[in-house]
XYZ file of C-alpha atoms in Angstrom:
739
model
C -83.371 -57.540 40.359
C -79.741 -58.554 39.942
C -80.170 -62.091 40.205
C -83.212 -62.455 38.076
C -81.543 -60.606 35.545
C -78.480 -63.121 35.862
C -80.933 -65.921 35.355
C -82.403 -64.286 32.262
C -79.159 -63.909 30.552
C -77.975 -67.496 31.346
C -81.019 -68.979 30.070
C -80.670 -66.856 26.629
C -77.397 -68.153 26.156
C -78.128 -71.975 27.132
C -81.361 -71.846 24.484
C -79.096 -70.379 21.762
C -76.509 -73.183 22.297
C -79.560 -75.707 21.719
C -80.981 -74.007 18.740
C -77.243 -74.372 17.542
C -76.899 -77.928 18.292
C -80.195 -78.445 16.330
C -78.789 -76.622 13.282
C -75.890 -78.779 13.203
C -76.870 -80.721 10.073
C -77.816 -77.448 8.268
C -74.594 -75.981 9.031
C -72.663 -78.978 7.541
C -74.856 -79.015 4.427
C -74.247 -75.396 3.912
C -70.484 -76.024 4.277
C -70.625 -78.441 2.011
C -72.203 -76.485 -0.853
C -69.976 -73.902 -0.235
C -67.070 -76.267 -1.496
C -69.104 -77.302 -4.598
C -70.158 -80.510 -3.422
C -73.758 -81.949 -4.488
C -76.292 -82.087 -1.692
C -76.404 -85.913 -1.291
C -72.638 -85.897 -0.941
C -72.619 -83.547 1.783
C -75.439 -85.374 3.595
C -73.477 -88.582 3.289
C -70.207 -86.802 4.609
C -72.113 -85.666 7.459
C -73.391 -88.892 8.262
C -70.234 -90.512 7.922
C -68.635 -87.636 9.987
C -71.068 -88.215 12.752
C -70.400 -92.021 12.908
C -66.763 -91.857 12.844
C -67.009 -88.800 15.568
C -69.185 -90.905 17.927
C -66.967 -93.989 17.618
C -63.724 -92.041 18.195
C -65.168 -89.937 20.993
C -66.159 -92.928 22.913
C -62.848 -94.907 22.547
C -60.766 -92.055 23.497
C -59.611 -91.841 27.350
C -60.739 -87.991 27.349
C -64.156 -89.097 26.824
C -66.314 -88.264 29.824
C -64.914 -84.760 30.603
C -66.670 -81.413 30.535
C -65.276 -80.697 26.878
C -66.182 -79.705 23.230
C -65.328 -81.685 20.424
C -64.514 -81.181 16.870
C -63.832 -83.559 14.137
C -61.809 -82.677 10.865
C -61.976 -85.057 7.892
C -61.096 -84.708 4.139
C -59.978 -81.122 4.735
C -63.742 -80.550 5.625
C -64.818 -79.195 8.955
C -67.526 -81.204 10.818
C -69.314 -80.130 13.956
C -70.913 -82.925 15.804
C -73.578 -83.096 18.422
C -72.863 -85.531 21.376
C -76.613 -86.655 21.462
C -76.846 -87.118 25.465
C -75.019 -84.195 26.639
C -75.729 -80.826 24.721
C -73.146 -78.700 26.825
C -70.443 -80.638 24.898
C -71.099 -79.011 21.805
C -70.118 -75.571 20.107
C -71.278 -73.704 16.819
C -68.000 -73.193 14.969
C -66.036 -74.760 12.152
C -62.380 -74.841 12.189
C -61.352 -73.200 8.950
C -57.679 -73.933 7.356
C -55.882 -70.854 9.217
C -57.389 -72.044 12.511
C -56.666 -75.807 12.109
C -52.896 -74.698 11.170
C -52.785 -72.876 14.627
C -54.193 -75.899 16.436
C -51.774 -78.188 14.908
C -48.827 -75.667 15.712
C -49.693 -76.124 19.337
C -51.643 -72.828 19.775
C -54.159 -73.135 22.987
C -56.435 -70.257 21.361
C -58.690 -71.328 18.918
C -59.930 -68.298 16.328
C -63.682 -69.401 15.640
C -65.804 -68.237 13.116
C -69.851 -68.992 13.206
C -70.957 -69.741 9.864
C -74.814 -69.965 10.799
C -75.955 -66.522 11.624
C -77.642 -67.426 14.891
C -77.858 -65.375 17.943
C -74.811 -66.683 19.514
C -72.593 -63.714 19.521
C -70.206 -64.926 22.162
C -68.498 -67.201 19.887
C -67.500 -64.361 17.363
C -63.689 -64.186 16.639
C -61.384 -63.456 18.400
C -63.107 -64.617 21.569
C -60.906 -67.445 23.175
C -62.855 -70.346 22.653
C -61.112 -73.073 24.418
C -58.105 -73.439 27.019
C -56.141 -75.239 27.636
C -55.643 -77.450 24.475
C -55.897 -81.317 25.208
C -55.529 -82.973 22.022
C -54.931 -84.053 19.270
C -56.205 -87.678 18.716
C -55.637 -88.735 14.801
C -58.506 -91.289 13.640
C -56.984 -93.935 11.454
C -59.048 -96.095 8.865
C -57.354 -98.794 7.004
C -54.004 -97.418 7.895
C -54.677 -93.946 6.484
C -55.396 -90.801 8.815
C -58.766 -89.730 7.782
C -59.277 -87.197 10.415
C -58.330 -85.617 13.674
C -60.123 -85.456 17.057
C -59.459 -81.905 19.252
C -60.863 -82.011 22.631
C -60.582 -78.691 24.689
C -62.546 -77.167 27.869
C -64.803 -74.465 27.169
C -64.385 -71.737 29.935
C -67.319 -69.439 28.736
C -69.955 -71.976 28.616
C -68.954 -73.478 31.805
C -69.195 -69.919 33.434
C -72.439 -69.510 32.103
C -74.085 -72.848 33.224
C -72.290 -72.110 36.824
C -73.936 -68.571 36.915
C -77.558 -69.796 36.065
C -76.870 -73.195 38.316
C -75.837 -71.270 41.476
C -77.822 -68.218 41.325
C -80.513 -69.525 43.829
C -77.440 -70.514 46.168
C -75.854 -66.952 45.749
C -79.347 -65.495 46.767
C -79.460 -67.700 49.838
C -76.092 -67.017 50.833
C -76.445 -63.370 50.471
C -79.656 -63.367 52.719
C -77.911 -65.419 55.542
C -74.524 -63.880 55.689
C -73.674 -60.906 58.306
C -71.937 -58.808 55.547
C -73.475 -56.456 53.604
C -73.172 -56.925 49.610
C -73.927 -53.779 47.579
C -73.984 -53.435 43.680
C -74.042 -50.358 42.261
C -73.871 -48.622 38.703
C -73.032 -45.280 37.834
C -76.007 -43.446 36.176
C -73.690 -40.784 34.019
C -74.675 -38.375 36.497
C -71.649 -37.121 38.797
C -71.897 -38.380 42.174
C -74.942 -40.545 41.516
C -75.335 -44.230 40.934
C -78.233 -46.841 40.659
C -78.486 -49.686 43.325
C -78.672 -53.189 41.262
C -78.366 -55.067 44.326
C -78.381 -54.997 48.346
C -78.380 -57.903 50.492
C -80.845 -58.326 53.054
C -77.983 -58.323 55.654
C -77.856 -54.126 55.717
C -81.050 -54.533 57.985
C -79.036 -56.480 60.760
C -76.425 -54.276 61.016
C -77.568 -50.731 60.351
C -81.317 -51.197 61.314
C -82.485 -49.935 57.966
C -84.166 -52.598 55.839
C -82.920 -52.988 52.490
C -86.059 -51.799 50.495
C -85.566 -48.367 52.038
C -82.214 -48.055 50.808
C -83.044 -49.545 47.573
C -86.148 -47.060 47.162
C -83.710 -44.164 47.823
C -85.179 -43.335 50.968
C -81.898 -43.910 52.795
C -78.492 -43.291 51.006
C -76.035 -45.427 52.344
C -73.214 -42.782 52.239
C -75.321 -40.294 54.366
C -74.894 -43.106 57.050
C -70.944 -43.034 56.880
C -69.215 -40.747 59.721
C -68.445 -37.227 58.037
C -64.453 -37.824 59.040
C -64.487 -40.837 56.976
C -66.223 -39.610 53.787
C -63.033 -38.190 52.228
C -61.093 -41.514 52.402
C -64.155 -43.423 51.234
C -64.583 -41.117 48.177
C -61.035 -41.116 47.451
C -60.998 -45.157 47.576
C -64.399 -45.002 45.153
C -62.524 -42.621 42.694
C -59.577 -45.145 42.375
C -61.688 -47.994 42.170
C -63.807 -46.507 39.327
C -60.704 -45.351 37.619
C -59.514 -48.820 36.685
C -60.985 -52.021 35.421
C -60.820 -54.742 38.107
C -59.530 -52.334 40.461
C -60.070 -53.320 44.224
C -59.721 -51.051 47.238
C -60.571 -51.110 51.041
C -60.907 -48.522 53.686
C -62.180 -48.772 57.291
C -65.119 -46.674 58.229
C -67.656 -45.724 60.633
C -71.525 -46.268 59.824
C -74.300 -45.053 61.901
C -76.736 -47.396 63.217
C -80.439 -46.624 63.161
C -80.364 -46.399 67.030
C -77.714 -43.585 66.774
C -74.529 -45.354 67.723
C -71.431 -46.029 65.220
C -70.246 -49.254 64.053
C -66.898 -49.935 62.429
C -67.005 -51.554 59.001
C -64.384 -52.527 56.324
C -65.597 -51.401 52.957
C -64.090 -53.246 49.939
C -64.916 -52.096 46.551
C -64.275 -53.744 43.207
C -64.887 -52.585 39.935
C -66.818 -55.224 37.944
C -68.506 -52.679 35.359
C -66.812 -54.508 32.847
C -67.936 -57.916 33.485
C -71.384 -58.638 31.527
C -73.102 -60.642 34.537
C -72.473 -58.064 37.073
C -71.971 -54.797 35.346
C -71.354 -52.561 38.658
C -69.267 -51.782 41.674
C -69.279 -54.597 44.046
C -68.921 -53.178 47.712
C -69.011 -55.539 50.871
C -69.298 -54.099 54.118
C -67.973 -56.324 57.029
C -68.540 -55.292 60.665
C -65.251 -55.137 62.416
C -66.546 -53.353 65.364
C -65.532 -55.925 67.851
C -62.315 -56.676 66.105
C -61.737 -52.938 65.865
C -62.429 -52.139 69.592
C -60.235 -55.226 70.608
C -57.348 -53.769 68.606
C -57.791 -50.419 70.316
C -57.755 -52.025 73.637
C -54.664 -53.863 72.680
C -52.927 -50.432 71.444
C -53.977 -48.570 74.616
C -52.282 -51.515 76.631
C -49.396 -51.308 74.471
C -49.149 -47.573 74.813
C -49.730 -47.948 78.627
C -46.727 -50.431 78.745
C -44.509 -48.322 76.821
C -44.938 -45.641 79.425
C -45.325 -47.519 82.639
C -42.820 -49.753 84.520
C -44.333 -53.322 84.719
C -43.149 -54.187 88.190
C -44.381 -50.816 90.039
C -47.077 -49.826 87.542
C -45.530 -46.048 87.940
C -45.101 -43.961 85.006
C -41.635 -44.341 83.635
C -38.764 -41.651 82.503
C -40.575 -41.236 79.234
C -43.671 -39.708 80.562
C -41.183 -37.963 83.219
C -39.492 -36.375 80.159
C -42.860 -35.625 78.360
C -44.215 -33.796 81.478
C -41.147 -31.757 82.340
C -41.299 -30.424 78.544
C -44.886 -29.636 79.310
C -43.883 -27.989 82.615
C -41.023 -25.924 80.981
C -43.320 -24.985 78.483
C -45.696 -23.529 80.627
C -43.065 -21.991 82.804
C -44.098 -23.631 85.770
C -42.658 -23.324 89.101
C -41.307 -27.127 89.338
C -38.585 -29.233 91.665
C -37.455 -32.487 90.927
C -36.662 -34.950 93.871
C -34.242 -37.599 92.495
C -34.416 -40.495 95.330
C -31.962 -43.655 95.513
C -32.464 -46.323 97.726
C -29.279 -47.233 100.236
C -28.680 -50.539 100.732
C -31.087 -52.203 97.944
C -28.173 -53.862 96.121
C -27.239 -55.879 99.351
C -30.895 -56.860 99.930
C -31.211 -57.958 96.261
C -27.988 -59.781 96.153
C -28.103 -61.298 99.675
C -31.867 -62.448 99.522
C -32.589 -62.585 95.833
C -34.069 -60.607 92.954
C -37.651 -61.683 94.023
C -37.520 -60.240 97.446
C -35.849 -56.993 95.526
C -38.974 -56.990 93.230
C -41.387 -56.842 96.335
C -39.359 -54.198 98.212
C -39.379 -51.900 95.197
C -43.291 -52.462 95.321
C -43.394 -51.840 99.101
C -41.298 -48.834 98.481
C -43.529 -47.331 95.942
C -46.728 -48.040 97.883
C -45.313 -46.248 100.725
C -43.681 -43.418 99.109
C -46.628 -42.861 96.427
C -48.918 -42.406 100.066
C -46.822 -39.632 100.784
C -46.549 -37.865 97.648
C -50.008 -38.314 96.557
C -51.756 -34.961 95.744
C -48.409 -33.160 95.964
C -46.548 -34.603 93.156
C -46.052 -37.163 90.534
C -43.885 -40.274 91.165
C -42.180 -41.920 88.691
C -39.651 -44.902 88.517
C -36.347 -43.497 86.858
C -34.604 -47.177 86.576
C -33.457 -49.935 88.977
C -33.912 -48.526 92.691
C -34.095 -44.941 91.435
C -37.281 -42.883 91.957
C -38.297 -39.214 90.800
C -40.867 -37.057 92.091
C -42.059 -34.009 90.091
C -43.405 -31.211 92.273
C -45.433 -28.899 89.800
C -45.968 -26.162 92.520
C -42.492 -25.550 94.037
C -43.174 -22.105 95.808
C -42.136 -21.840 98.432
C -38.665 -23.624 97.878
C -39.460 -25.255 101.167
C -42.158 -27.422 100.148
C -40.060 -29.820 97.869
C -37.514 -30.245 100.952
C -40.415 -30.785 103.239
C -41.679 -33.521 100.963
C -37.994 -34.956 100.602
C -37.921 -35.300 104.420
C -41.431 -36.916 104.547
C -40.432 -39.733 102.084
C -36.898 -40.341 103.859
C -39.052 -40.650 107.228
C -41.568 -42.948 105.727
C -38.714 -45.085 104.551
C -36.921 -45.428 107.685
C -39.774 -47.372 109.229
C -39.078 -51.357 108.490
C -40.896 -52.766 105.391
C -42.603 -56.064 105.831
C -41.837 -58.492 103.084
C -44.106 -61.491 103.587
C -42.816 -61.794 107.502
C -39.698 -60.499 106.994
C -38.618 -57.213 108.100
C -36.418 -55.130 105.552
C -34.637 -51.816 106.273
C -33.684 -49.288 103.457
C -33.060 -45.707 103.769
C -32.818 -43.068 100.598
C -30.489 -40.601 99.526
C -32.480 -37.549 97.859
C -31.148 -34.823 95.830
C -33.432 -31.720 94.879
C -33.161 -29.377 92.358
C -35.514 -26.563 91.068
C -36.520 -25.529 87.789
C -35.328 -21.808 87.968
C -32.362 -21.439 86.039
C -32.604 -24.354 83.922
C -33.419 -24.205 80.337
C -34.057 -27.832 79.473
C -35.806 -30.853 81.534
C -32.543 -32.933 81.049
C -30.416 -30.414 82.802
C -32.866 -30.328 85.875
C -32.790 -34.209 86.060
C -29.095 -34.357 85.751
C -28.556 -31.534 88.670
C -30.781 -33.431 90.892
C -29.111 -36.626 90.087
C -25.862 -34.756 90.989
C -27.201 -33.648 94.155
C -28.514 -37.238 95.233
C -24.773 -38.441 94.547
C -23.575 -35.594 96.884
C -25.933 -36.818 99.640
C -24.337 -40.255 98.988
C -21.020 -39.253 99.371
C -21.952 -37.094 102.743
C -22.979 -40.233 104.286
C -26.317 -41.258 102.778
C -29.950 -41.139 104.105
C -29.961 -37.608 103.762
C -31.025 -34.579 101.451
C -28.952 -32.460 99.245
C -30.256 -29.364 97.461
C -28.364 -28.340 94.195
C -26.428 -25.469 94.224
C -23.434 -23.339 92.339
C -21.041 -25.363 93.849
C -22.444 -28.587 92.635
C -23.134 -27.091 89.117
C -19.256 -26.126 89.121
C -18.466 -29.422 90.216
C -20.831 -31.032 87.678
C -19.321 -29.214 84.722
C -15.828 -30.041 85.906
C -16.688 -33.589 86.264
C -18.096 -33.216 82.285
C -14.969 -31.660 81.306
C -12.595 -34.393 83.015
C -14.702 -37.121 81.407
C -14.372 -35.780 78.007
C -10.831 -34.907 78.034
C -10.168 -38.500 79.637
C -11.690 -39.950 76.790
C -9.384 -38.159 74.519
C -6.544 -38.837 76.584
C -7.250 -42.750 76.650
C -7.373 -42.885 72.788
C -4.344 -40.763 72.136
C -2.507 -42.950 74.897
C -1.790 -39.343 76.892
C -1.518 -41.010 80.215
C 1.739 -41.746 81.947
C 2.857 -44.538 84.416
C 5.128 -43.562 87.517
C 6.644 -46.079 89.907
C 6.589 -45.703 93.745
C 9.271 -48.137 95.332
C 8.485 -50.775 98.260
C 11.068 -51.211 100.836
C 12.091 -53.909 103.051
C 11.077 -52.713 106.546
C 14.175 -53.870 108.483
C 16.695 -53.081 105.661
C 15.266 -50.305 103.713
C 16.550 -51.982 100.539
C 14.070 -51.672 97.340
C 12.075 -54.710 96.816
C 10.107 -53.464 93.987
C 7.606 -50.730 92.649
C 4.028 -50.219 92.334
C 2.936 -48.744 89.069
C 0.555 -45.806 89.320
C -1.407 -43.936 86.559
C -0.693 -40.228 86.082
C -2.429 -37.658 83.915
C -1.673 -34.018 82.826
C -4.209 -32.746 80.319
C -3.009 -29.538 77.919
C -6.060 -27.784 78.964
C -7.145 -28.807 82.510
C -3.679 -29.306 84.129
C -2.430 -32.309 86.428
C -5.547 -34.156 87.398
C -5.368 -36.256 90.465
C -6.050 -40.015 90.318
C -8.472 -39.451 93.149
C -10.791 -37.351 90.413
C -10.055 -39.215 87.304
C -10.090 -42.819 88.354
C -13.554 -43.024 90.049
C -14.895 -41.470 86.416
C -12.918 -43.911 84.705
C -14.601 -46.709 86.831
C -18.023 -45.077 86.308
C -17.995 -44.640 82.552
C -15.955 -48.182 81.815
C -12.685 -46.393 80.934
C -10.953 -48.038 83.579
C -10.955 -51.456 81.618
C -8.773 -49.690 79.030
C -6.615 -47.710 81.214
C -5.853 -50.774 83.704
C -4.823 -52.681 80.506
C -2.540 -50.115 79.438
C -0.932 -49.431 82.558
C -0.554 -53.561 83.213
C 1.381 -53.721 79.880
C 3.572 -50.725 80.516
C 4.687 -51.586 84.010
C 5.425 -55.343 82.987
C 7.553 -54.265 79.986
C 9.145 -51.774 82.531
C 9.999 -54.477 85.031
C 11.492 -56.236 82.191
C 13.590 -53.492 81.350
C 14.606 -53.218 85.323
C 15.506 -57.012 85.507
C 17.600 -56.859 82.675
C 19.654 -54.114 83.682
C 19.847 -55.358 86.928
C 19.991 -58.828 86.663
C 21.222 -59.611 90.269
C 17.976 -57.863 91.679
C 14.884 -59.764 92.327
C 12.823 -56.939 91.483
C 8.973 -57.186 91.564
C 6.082 -54.924 90.371
C 2.369 -54.054 91.624
C -0.309 -53.486 89.484
C -3.849 -52.452 90.664
C -6.971 -54.259 88.911
C -10.194 -52.716 89.299
C -13.420 -54.684 89.745
C -14.562 -54.351 86.208
C -11.137 -55.731 84.848
C -11.392 -58.574 87.182
C -15.152 -59.555 86.506
C -15.095 -58.232 82.726
C -16.403 -60.195 79.908
C -12.677 -60.388 78.687
C -11.061 -62.903 80.985
C -8.319 -61.304 83.087
C -6.272 -64.434 83.095
C -6.127 -64.726 79.693
C -4.734 -61.274 79.833
C -2.270 -61.430 82.207
C -0.990 -64.676 80.495
C -0.531 -62.934 77.125
C 1.174 -60.140 78.897
C 3.574 -62.640 80.894
C 4.520 -64.338 77.722
C 5.264 -61.336 75.747
C 7.392 -59.833 78.343
C 8.953 -62.945 79.751
C 9.088 -61.853 83.290
C 8.740 -64.205 86.173
C 5.326 -64.746 87.003
C 5.938 -64.289 90.841
C 7.458 -60.949 90.031
C 3.996 -59.567 89.159
C 1.889 -58.795 92.225
C -1.878 -57.688 91.472
C -3.574 -55.610 93.795
C -7.352 -55.858 94.303
C -9.579 -53.638 96.720
C -11.947 -55.041 99.634
C -15.022 -54.270 97.860
C -14.503 -57.031 95.080
C -15.417 -59.503 97.948
C -18.645 -58.219 98.485
C -20.761 -59.711 95.631
C -20.227 -62.536 93.397
C -17.848 -64.448 95.916
C -17.993 -67.623 93.854
C -17.124 -65.857 90.770
C -14.237 -64.057 92.739
C -12.945 -67.253 93.629
C -12.609 -68.583 90.276
C -11.129 -65.680 88.768
C -8.250 -65.151 91.629
C -7.551 -69.155 91.503
C -6.881 -68.855 87.526
C -4.723 -65.860 88.300
C -2.899 -67.714 91.178
C -2.413 -70.813 88.787
C -0.487 -68.591 86.564
C 2.086 -68.041 89.427
C 1.314 -64.317 89.984
C 0.908 -62.735 93.298
C -2.494 -61.457 94.736
C -2.713 -58.557 97.491
C -5.404 -57.036 99.131
C -5.118 -53.201 98.931
C -6.537 -50.770 101.551
C -7.198 -53.531 104.190
C -9.766 -52.670 106.784
C -11.589 -49.852 104.871
C -13.873 -51.880 102.510
C -15.456 -55.138 103.099
C -13.666 -55.639 106.661
C -14.480 -59.583 107.066
C -11.826 -61.780 107.936
C -13.618 -64.501 106.082
C -12.015 -63.920 102.913
C -8.761 -64.008 104.108
C -9.148 -67.914 104.716
C -11.378 -68.610 101.535
C -9.194 -66.371 98.888
C -5.832 -67.244 97.919
C -4.405 -63.970 99.060
C -0.572 -63.593 99.345
C -0.238 -60.189 100.856
C -2.196 -57.212 102.311
C -1.763 -53.718 102.354
C -2.417 -51.939 105.559
C -4.694 -48.497 104.780
C -3.017 -45.194 105.392
C -5.650 -44.180 107.399
C -4.759 -46.467 110.342
C -1.030 -45.350 109.626
C -1.397 -41.492 109.893
C -2.199 -41.668 113.698
C -0.901 -44.845 114.795
C 1.980 -43.249 116.894
C -0.331 -41.109 118.952
C -3.540 -42.801 118.623
C -3.621 -46.160 120.493
C -6.902 -47.675 118.606
C -4.900 -47.343 115.583
C -2.082 -48.657 116.836
C -3.734 -51.494 118.036
C -5.826 -52.142 114.755
C -2.172 -52.114 112.841
C -0.924 -54.716 115.543
C -3.496 -56.943 115.297
C -3.740 -56.885 111.620
C 0.095 -57.650 111.353
C -0.281 -60.551 113.906
C -2.759 -62.048 112.060
C -1.367 -61.903 108.618
C 1.628 -63.586 110.020
C -0.353 -66.125 111.522
C -1.961 -67.002 107.931
C 1.280 -66.597 106.199
C 0.272 -63.302 104.279
C 2.850 -60.718 103.857
C 2.064 -57.069 104.922
C 2.822 -53.743 103.556
C 2.199 -50.581 105.270
C 1.311 -47.497 102.601
C 1.325 -44.074 103.299
C 4.325 -43.751 105.780
C 5.115 -40.253 105.913
C 7.621 -40.047 108.909
C 10.102 -41.962 110.515
C 8.353 -42.667 113.546
C 5.804 -44.607 112.033
C 8.497 -46.444 109.694
C 10.331 -47.386 113.304
C 7.033 -48.397 115.003
C 5.741 -50.635 111.918
C 9.057 -52.562 111.616
C 8.887 -53.157 115.538
C 5.290 -54.775 115.091
C 6.947 -56.920 112.486
C 5.331 -55.438 109.174
C 7.110 -56.814 106.311
C 7.464 -53.709 103.690
C 7.054 -49.940 103.844
C 5.855 -47.379 101.003
C 4.950 -43.780 101.371
C 6.497 -40.385 100.887
C 8.858 -40.552 103.699
C 10.908 -43.338 102.019
C 10.343 -42.346 98.098
C 7.827 -40.522 96.399
C 6.501 -41.882 92.847
C 9.067 -41.518 90.351
C 9.691 -41.879 86.693
C 11.311 -45.002 85.170
C 14.348 -43.280 84.795
C 14.600 -41.585 88.209
C 13.611 -45.567 89.482
C 16.988 -46.681 87.518
C 19.053 -44.146 89.489
C 17.592 -45.141 92.776
C 18.465 -49.083 91.751
C 22.286 -48.084 90.841
C 22.432 -46.366 94.138
C 20.944 -49.338 96.320
C 21.642 -52.953 96.913
C 18.916 -55.880 96.768
C 18.134 -58.715 99.088
C 16.167 -61.708 97.600
C 12.989 -60.990 99.639
C 10.464 -62.558 97.506
C 10.947 -66.143 96.001
C 10.568 -66.877 92.597
C 8.401 -69.356 90.747
C 7.542 -70.070 87.649
C 3.793 -71.110 86.643
C 3.070 -73.623 83.988
C 2.277 -72.125 80.777
C 2.886 -68.565 81.589
């Protein structure tokens, strides 16, 4: 119905144009009579005008385009028909005001129909032509006798295109899989008349178009009830504004009962004379929608599951804990950390480490199955949530079974790998938030590690007090570092034979206004874990170097040295430690050899190549390097040959009982002899009595340090000590290039 009406409208318009063309001569005659000219003159002018225009049109380069033509001569408008193509005509006369507008460069011509023919589309002020392409002046005998204007008629072209492509539109709408629906409101609220419904409605809904057009099936009755409000709101927005277009995704029920997803787009074309309705297209997006939903589900799964082990992650753990807390369930949390995983990962590579984690996951999952939920918390840490923790022995029994399962070797593609687990257990009772339960289980796990690893610890009140204390110390330490409230004390190092002062070791101390004196054994590990040790280490290094400069300036005849501890984070941090030390040496002007940097054995266990490079860069500055607490860490003699070491400090654990314990005495003697053979100085720390000092001296130890000789002291006390003693030139000094 819609297409047939469109064809009829186009045909009427084209027919009207033909009538207008045939009436051209009559129009010219009436125009001439209107100006008071005799009829024969009018006809002559019409004839001459036609001839001139034909000649001019065929000579202008614009000829051949789909255009309308006007010719104006002797102050009288002529409208000439091109005899072969009737579409290039228009029934209009350029009156003087309109002509003036054209000559002024206007692109819109105001047209007036002189003959009262049924061609209302050309009534003023309809835009007749755009854009303006002329003018071309006609010259006869050197005089301008006329003006040719050429322009494109928009509406005429649209009418012919509509008539010419009507059949094509009907064919396309029949073949397309999209539904095209054109409806016109009837004036009754909520009701509308179907002007057109494409045949595709049968393919996608199972209902033939005829049923819909006859009203047997209302297309809106097929829309899912949950989608109707959005569809209605979209339709109201479209009807409220000319040309408005809105789209909304809806579900439509197929005749067989299942639901299909469509994107419904409505466009208000009620104002368009050749449409006169709201055009709605329904595009089937079921497959795309389902694919998107699958993709969204996959994204949601990835967001909540570990990609390596496929276990739920800590985000899911947090949500499950909140649910359990809300239900006031009797729950427990097992916090598991693999012992030895880092060594496997560093020595055998990350691929082997990943396979190890997957194997551990499979083994622990088999144990936990049906008794809890296993989550990967991060790295080599796993958490088990036990929803039924009564009686209290159940979670502990489960933890024991997990540990037993991991004690058996894991087969990684023919390679046996052994790992253990340290497990902390915390119960939900007494906890108000999930975060505190996880934190307490973590604290218990660390207690298990500190107690020897491969064991289980249950969180208790003592741990709670320790955790609270640790939190208080950490917060206060952060404030102290920012406010530079730490202090440095200096413990003398003595020549073993002469008991003369060789130098000092700089040690950091801290007394908090609320906590009181805090032992370095308590706050230094916290500083290591939090990264505060980098700022603390730099601050101590600068203070110690400056104090050494003061000591050497006041006691110029004494070759004093200063030892400063470097943490692993300082040594391997983002900021190059060699540049930091170089800057300190430059600002204090102390001899490089008077600065000794102490590092612990643990630094050699990983990133050996990097460590070699860093130590070599420090050694190039001329500073000395010493291994602190020798024998308690890595305990490998290989690094003594590989790394540029100047001195080693024998740990106090071997010194304490060396006088009465033959094994300790043997270890100390072997270490001293080995160091002497390699040209490395030895310092015994923790010397508490004269028997130890005398025995170390007899074994050939180079330096002694401990409470028996001197306790750590302030800079002022150190100056008093130096004034009472004499010095020996025990450490040869050398200047490093560029220091």
